[in-house]
PDB file of C-alpha atoms in Angstrom:
ATOM      1  CA  UNK A  30     -26.587 -25.979   4.990  1.00  0.00           C
ATOM      2  CA  UNK A  31     -23.277 -25.874   5.019  1.00  0.00           C
ATOM      3  CA  UNK A  32     -22.099 -23.209   2.769  1.00  0.00           C
ATOM      4  CA  UNK A  33     -19.897 -24.954  -0.306  1.00  0.00           C
ATOM      5  CA  UNK A  34     -17.634 -21.984  -1.672  1.00  0.00           C
ATOM      6  CA  UNK A  35     -14.631 -21.361  -1.474  1.00  0.00           C
ATOM      7  CA  UNK A  36     -12.755 -17.615   0.289  1.00  0.00           C
ATOM      8  CA  UNK A  37      -9.037 -16.970   0.368  1.00  0.00           C
ATOM      9  CA  UNK A  38      -7.478 -15.648   2.984  1.00  0.00           C
ATOM     10  CA  UNK A  39      -3.841 -15.247   2.622  1.00  0.00           C
ATOM     11  CA  UNK A  40      -1.101 -16.012   0.080  1.00  0.00           C
ATOM     12  CA  UNK A  41       2.362 -16.950   0.906  1.00  0.00           C
ATOM     13  CA  UNK A  42       3.925 -16.019  -2.802  1.00  0.00           C
ATOM     14  CA  UNK A  43       7.638 -16.092  -1.184  1.00  0.00           C
ATOM     15  CA  UNK A  44       6.959 -19.638  -1.283  1.00  0.00           C
ATOM     16  CA  UNK A  45       6.920 -21.109  -4.911  1.00  0.00           C
ATOM     17  CA  UNK A  46       9.597 -18.685  -5.210  1.00  0.00           C
ATOM     18  CA  UNK A  47      12.176 -20.121  -2.889  1.00  0.00           C
ATOM     19  CA  UNK A  48      11.163 -23.461  -3.319  1.00  0.00           C
ATOM     20  CA  UNK A  49      10.441 -26.143  -5.942  1.00  0.00           C
ATOM     21  CA  UNK A  50       6.493 -27.972  -4.886  1.00  0.00           C
ATOM     22  CA  UNK A  51       6.432 -31.323  -5.083  1.00  0.00           C
ATOM     23  CA  UNK A  52       3.467 -32.154  -4.075  1.00  0.00           C
ATOM     24  CA  UNK A  53      -0.189 -29.823  -2.271  1.00  0.00           C
ATOM     25  CA  UNK A  54      -2.146 -30.796   0.288  1.00  0.00           C
ATOM     26  CA  UNK A  55      -5.351 -29.708   1.842  1.00  0.00           C
ATOM     27  CA  UNK A  56      -4.904 -29.306   5.921  1.00  0.00           C
ATOM     28  CA  UNK A  57      -7.849 -28.487   8.876  1.00  0.00           C
ATOM     29  CA  UNK A  58      -6.222 -26.104  11.186  1.00  0.00           C
ATOM     30  CA  UNK A  59      -6.766 -26.337  15.130  1.00  0.00           C
ATOM     31  CA  UNK A  60      -7.969 -22.402  15.807  1.00  0.00           C
ATOM     32  CA  UNK A  61      -9.645 -20.738  18.985  1.00  0.00           C
ATOM     33  CA  UNK A  62     -12.926 -18.319  17.889  1.00  0.00           C
ATOM     34  CA  UNK A  63     -11.058 -14.803  17.743  1.00  0.00           C
ATOM     35  CA  UNK A  64      -8.437 -16.289  15.519  1.00  0.00           C
ATOM     36  CA  UNK A  65     -11.010 -17.927  12.636  1.00  0.00           C
ATOM     37  CA  UNK A  66     -12.860 -13.855  13.415  1.00  0.00           C
ATOM     38  CA  UNK A  67      -9.386 -11.835  12.954  1.00  0.00           C
ATOM     39  CA  UNK A  68      -8.888 -14.167   9.639  1.00  0.00           C
ATOM     40  CA  UNK A  69     -12.171 -13.231   8.896  1.00  0.00           C
ATOM     41  CA  UNK A  70     -10.720  -9.812   8.180  1.00  0.00           C
ATOM     42  CA  UNK A  71      -7.503 -10.817   6.808  1.00  0.00           C
ATOM     43  CA  UNK A  72      -5.049 -10.613  10.027  1.00  0.00           C
ATOM     44  CA  UNK A  73      -3.314 -13.633   9.082  1.00  0.00           C
ATOM     45  CA  UNK A  74       0.696 -13.673   7.348  1.00  0.00           C
ATOM     46  CA  UNK A  75       2.465 -17.206   5.827  1.00  0.00           C
ATOM     47  CA  UNK A  76       5.650 -14.879   4.989  1.00  0.00           C
ATOM     48  CA  UNK A  77       7.561 -16.624   7.408  1.00  0.00           C
ATOM     49  CA  UNK A  78       5.680 -19.909   8.132  1.00  0.00           C
ATOM     50  CA  UNK A  79       6.564 -23.325   8.148  1.00  0.00           C
ATOM     51  CA  UNK A  80       5.915 -26.965   9.219  1.00  0.00           C
ATOM     52  CA  UNK A  81       7.062 -29.131  11.897  1.00  0.00           C
ATOM     53  CA  UNK A  82       6.592 -32.149  13.595  1.00  0.00           C
ATOM     54  CA  UNK A  83       6.346 -32.971  16.735  1.00  0.00           C
ATOM     55  CA  UNK A  84       6.284 -36.676  17.888  1.00  0.00           C
ATOM     56  CA  UNK A  85       3.541 -37.218  15.434  1.00  0.00           C
ATOM     57  CA  UNK A  86       1.321 -34.408  14.610  1.00  0.00           C
ATOM     58  CA  UNK A  87       1.714 -31.752  12.469  1.00  0.00           C
ATOM     59  CA  UNK A  88       2.813 -27.908  13.530  1.00  0.00           C
ATOM     60  CA  UNK A  89       2.555 -25.214  11.468  1.00  0.00           C
ATOM     61  CA  UNK A  90       5.179 -22.027  13.324  1.00  0.00           C
ATOM     62  CA  UNK A  91       5.495 -18.540  12.032  1.00  0.00           C
ATOM     63  CA  UNK A  92       2.123 -18.172  11.389  1.00  0.00           C
ATOM     64  CA  UNK A  93       1.443 -14.875  12.268  1.00  0.00           C
ATOM     65  CA  UNK A  94      -2.650 -14.633  13.413  1.00  0.00           C
ATOM     66  CA  UNK A  95      -3.483 -10.930  14.202  1.00  0.00           C
ATOM     67  CA  UNK A  96      -5.290 -10.468  17.454  1.00  0.00           C
ATOM     68  CA  UNK A  97      -9.244  -9.511  16.782  1.00  0.00           C
ATOM     69  CA  UNK A  98      -9.345  -6.175  17.695  1.00  0.00           C
ATOM     70  CA  UNK A  99     -12.704  -6.862  20.328  1.00  0.00           C
ATOM     71  CA  UNK A 100     -11.424 -10.099  21.577  1.00  0.00           C
ATOM     72  CA  UNK A 101     -10.467  -8.556  24.811  1.00  0.00           C
ATOM     73  CA  UNK A 102      -8.558 -11.489  26.863  1.00  0.00           C
ATOM     74  CA  UNK A 103     -10.023 -14.475  24.502  1.00  0.00           C
ATOM     75  CA  UNK A 104      -7.516 -13.517  22.142  1.00  0.00           C
ATOM     76  CA  UNK A 105      -3.849 -15.757  21.806  1.00  0.00           C
ATOM     77  CA  UNK A 106      -0.656 -15.241  21.199  1.00  0.00           C
ATOM     78  CA  UNK A 107      -0.486 -14.368  16.824  1.00  0.00           C
ATOM     79  CA  UNK A 108       3.255 -16.428  16.670  1.00  0.00           C
ATOM     80  CA  UNK A 109       1.926 -19.336  18.369  1.00  0.00           C
ATOM     81  CA  UNK A 110       2.142 -23.129  16.959  1.00  0.00           C
ATOM     82  CA  UNK A 111      -1.152 -23.988  15.675  1.00  0.00           C
ATOM     83  CA  UNK A 112      -2.240 -27.972  15.045  1.00  0.00           C
ATOM     84  CA  UNK A 113      -2.553 -29.009  11.364  1.00  0.00           C
ATOM     85  CA  UNK A 114      -5.609 -32.212  11.276  1.00  0.00           C
ATOM     86  CA  UNK A 115      -4.641 -34.761   8.580  1.00  0.00           C
ATOM     87  CA  UNK A 116      -5.417 -38.222   8.852  1.00  0.00           C
ATOM     88  CA  UNK A 117      -2.782 -41.110  10.012  1.00  0.00           C
ATOM     89  CA  UNK A 118      -1.495 -42.471   7.569  1.00  0.00           C
ATOM     90  CA  UNK A 119      -1.028 -39.135   5.727  1.00  0.00           C
ATOM     91  CA  UNK A 120       0.990 -37.730   8.861  1.00  0.00           C
ATOM     92  CA  UNK A 121       3.200 -41.060   8.425  1.00  0.00           C
ATOM     93  CA  UNK A 122       3.619 -40.973   4.608  1.00  0.00           C
ATOM     94  CA  UNK A 123       4.829 -37.013   5.299  1.00  0.00           C
ATOM     95  CA  UNK A 124       6.950 -37.788   7.909  1.00  0.00           C
ATOM     96  CA  UNK A 125       8.985 -40.528   6.589  1.00  0.00           C
ATOM     97  CA  UNK A 126       9.631 -37.575   3.174  1.00  0.00           C
ATOM     98  CA  UNK A 127      10.467 -35.318   5.261  1.00  0.00           C
ATOM     99  CA  UNK A 128      12.724 -37.058   7.163  1.00  0.00           C
ATOM    100  CA  UNK A 129      14.427 -39.155   4.660  1.00  0.00           C
ATOM    101  CA  UNK A 130      14.579 -37.438   2.030  1.00  0.00           C
ATOM    102  CA  UNK A 131      14.932 -33.861   2.847  1.00  0.00           C
ATOM    103  CA  UNK A 132      12.366 -32.143   1.830  1.00  0.00           C
ATOM    104  CA  UNK A 133      10.078 -29.193   3.507  1.00  0.00           C
ATOM    105  CA  UNK A 134       6.384 -28.561   4.100  1.00  0.00           C
ATOM    106  CA  UNK A 135       5.649 -24.707   3.311  1.00  0.00           C
ATOM    107  CA  UNK A 136       1.964 -23.814   3.651  1.00  0.00           C
ATOM    108  CA  UNK A 137       1.322 -21.969   0.153  1.00  0.00           C
ATOM    109  CA  UNK A 138      -2.201 -20.542   1.000  1.00  0.00           C
ATOM    110  CA  UNK A 139      -5.434 -20.837   3.612  1.00  0.00           C
ATOM    111  CA  UNK A 140      -8.556 -20.208   2.869  1.00  0.00           C
ATOM    112  CA  UNK A 141     -12.334 -20.685   4.450  1.00  0.00           C
ATOM    113  CA  UNK A 142     -13.902 -23.984   2.491  1.00  0.00           C
ATOM    114  CA  UNK A 143     -17.762 -24.366   4.107  1.00  0.00           C
ATOM    115  CA  UNK A 144     -17.504 -22.037   6.529  1.00  0.00           C
ATOM    116  CA  UNK A 145     -13.703 -24.311   8.331  1.00  0.00           C
ATOM    117  CA  UNK A 146     -10.627 -22.575   8.191  1.00  0.00           C
ATOM    118  CA  UNK A 147      -8.611 -24.408   5.762  1.00  0.00           C
ATOM    119  CA  UNK A 148      -4.342 -24.591   5.014  1.00  0.00           C
ATOM    120  CA  UNK A 149      -2.825 -26.222   1.389  1.00  0.00           C
ATOM    121  CA  UNK A 150       0.529 -27.417   2.496  1.00  0.00           C
ATOM    122  CA  UNK A 151       3.315 -27.372   0.289  1.00  0.00           C
ATOM    123  CA  UNK A 152       6.253 -30.406   0.448  1.00  0.00           C
ATOM    124  CA  UNK A 153       8.661 -28.471  -0.887  1.00  0.00           C
ATOM    125  CA  UNK A 154      12.487 -28.646  -2.015  1.00  0.00           C
ATOM    126  CA  UNK A 155      14.957 -25.697  -1.606  1.00  0.00           C
ATOM    127  CA  UNK A 156      15.625 -23.940  -5.051  1.00  0.00           C
ATOM    128  CA  UNK A 157      18.929 -22.533  -5.378  1.00  0.00           C
ATOM    129  CA  UNK A 158      20.044 -19.112  -6.518  1.00  0.00           C
ATOM    130  CA  UNK A 159      20.683 -20.471 -10.415  1.00  0.00           C
ATOM    131  CA  UNK A 160      16.891 -22.291 -10.461  1.00  0.00           C
ATOM    132  CA  UNK A 161      16.064 -18.831  -9.196  1.00  0.00           C
ATOM    133  CA  UNK A 162      17.571 -16.864 -12.197  1.00  0.00           C
ATOM    134  CA  UNK A 163      17.039 -19.458 -14.852  1.00  0.00           C
ATOM    135  CA  UNK A 164      12.802 -18.989 -13.316  1.00  0.00           C
ATOM    136  CA  UNK A 165      12.878 -15.532 -14.244  1.00  0.00           C
ATOM    137  CA  UNK A 166      14.358 -15.310 -17.408  1.00  0.00           C
ATOM    138  CA  UNK A 167      12.229 -18.098 -18.387  1.00  0.00           C
ATOM    139  CA  UNK A 168       9.014 -15.662 -16.905  1.00  0.00           C
ATOM    140  CA  UNK A 169      10.245 -13.337 -18.824  1.00  0.00           C
ATOM    141  CA  UNK A 170      10.997 -14.581 -22.276  1.00  0.00           C
ATOM    142  CA  UNK A 171       6.950 -15.761 -21.232  1.00  0.00           C
ATOM    143  CA  UNK A 172       5.620 -12.189 -20.822  1.00  0.00           C
ATOM    144  CA  UNK A 173       8.093 -11.070 -23.750  1.00  0.00           C
ATOM    145  CA  UNK A 174       6.107 -13.344 -26.036  1.00  0.00           C
ATOM    146  CA  UNK A 175       2.366 -12.225 -25.190  1.00  0.00           C
ATOM    147  CA  UNK A 176       2.908  -8.665 -25.867  1.00  0.00           C
ATOM    148  CA  UNK A 177       4.391  -9.531 -29.079  1.00  0.00           C
ATOM    149  CA  UNK A 178       1.191 -12.312 -30.105  1.00  0.00           C
ATOM    150  CA  UNK A 179      -1.147  -8.730 -28.841  1.00  0.00           C
ATOM    151  CA  UNK A 180       1.183  -6.380 -30.665  1.00  0.00           C
ATOM    152  CA  UNK A 181      -0.029  -8.319 -34.003  1.00  0.00           C
TER     153      UNK A 181
END
């Protein structure tokens, strides 16, 4: 019987600060055994990662998966491009949005779901500096309101 729990591996916190996330979707990822073992130990980083099309296949680039401690010769290059697994119709739709509307695909988080590694990718639009400032001001105002509510 397969496991159904979701265990979070890594979150790209910087992505929501740098981009407006228009839409998000779940994709599988093609990994080697030592990479999966390394991810179980928490050895992954999405900080500078992004997704790109090569032909009609989607790859995640600059996702760092640390070499597995006991993996010796079976370890892979930590920054190698990893193929994302999506249905053909999803790939075509994303390809069209990225090419025509100038959106970007950014990995938001990686997690285990039913024993398999999944990646949540976001269809994102870049934020300008004034957008980031407005978000920070909004967050500060919310924090002040919460503080005032607790003080009563």
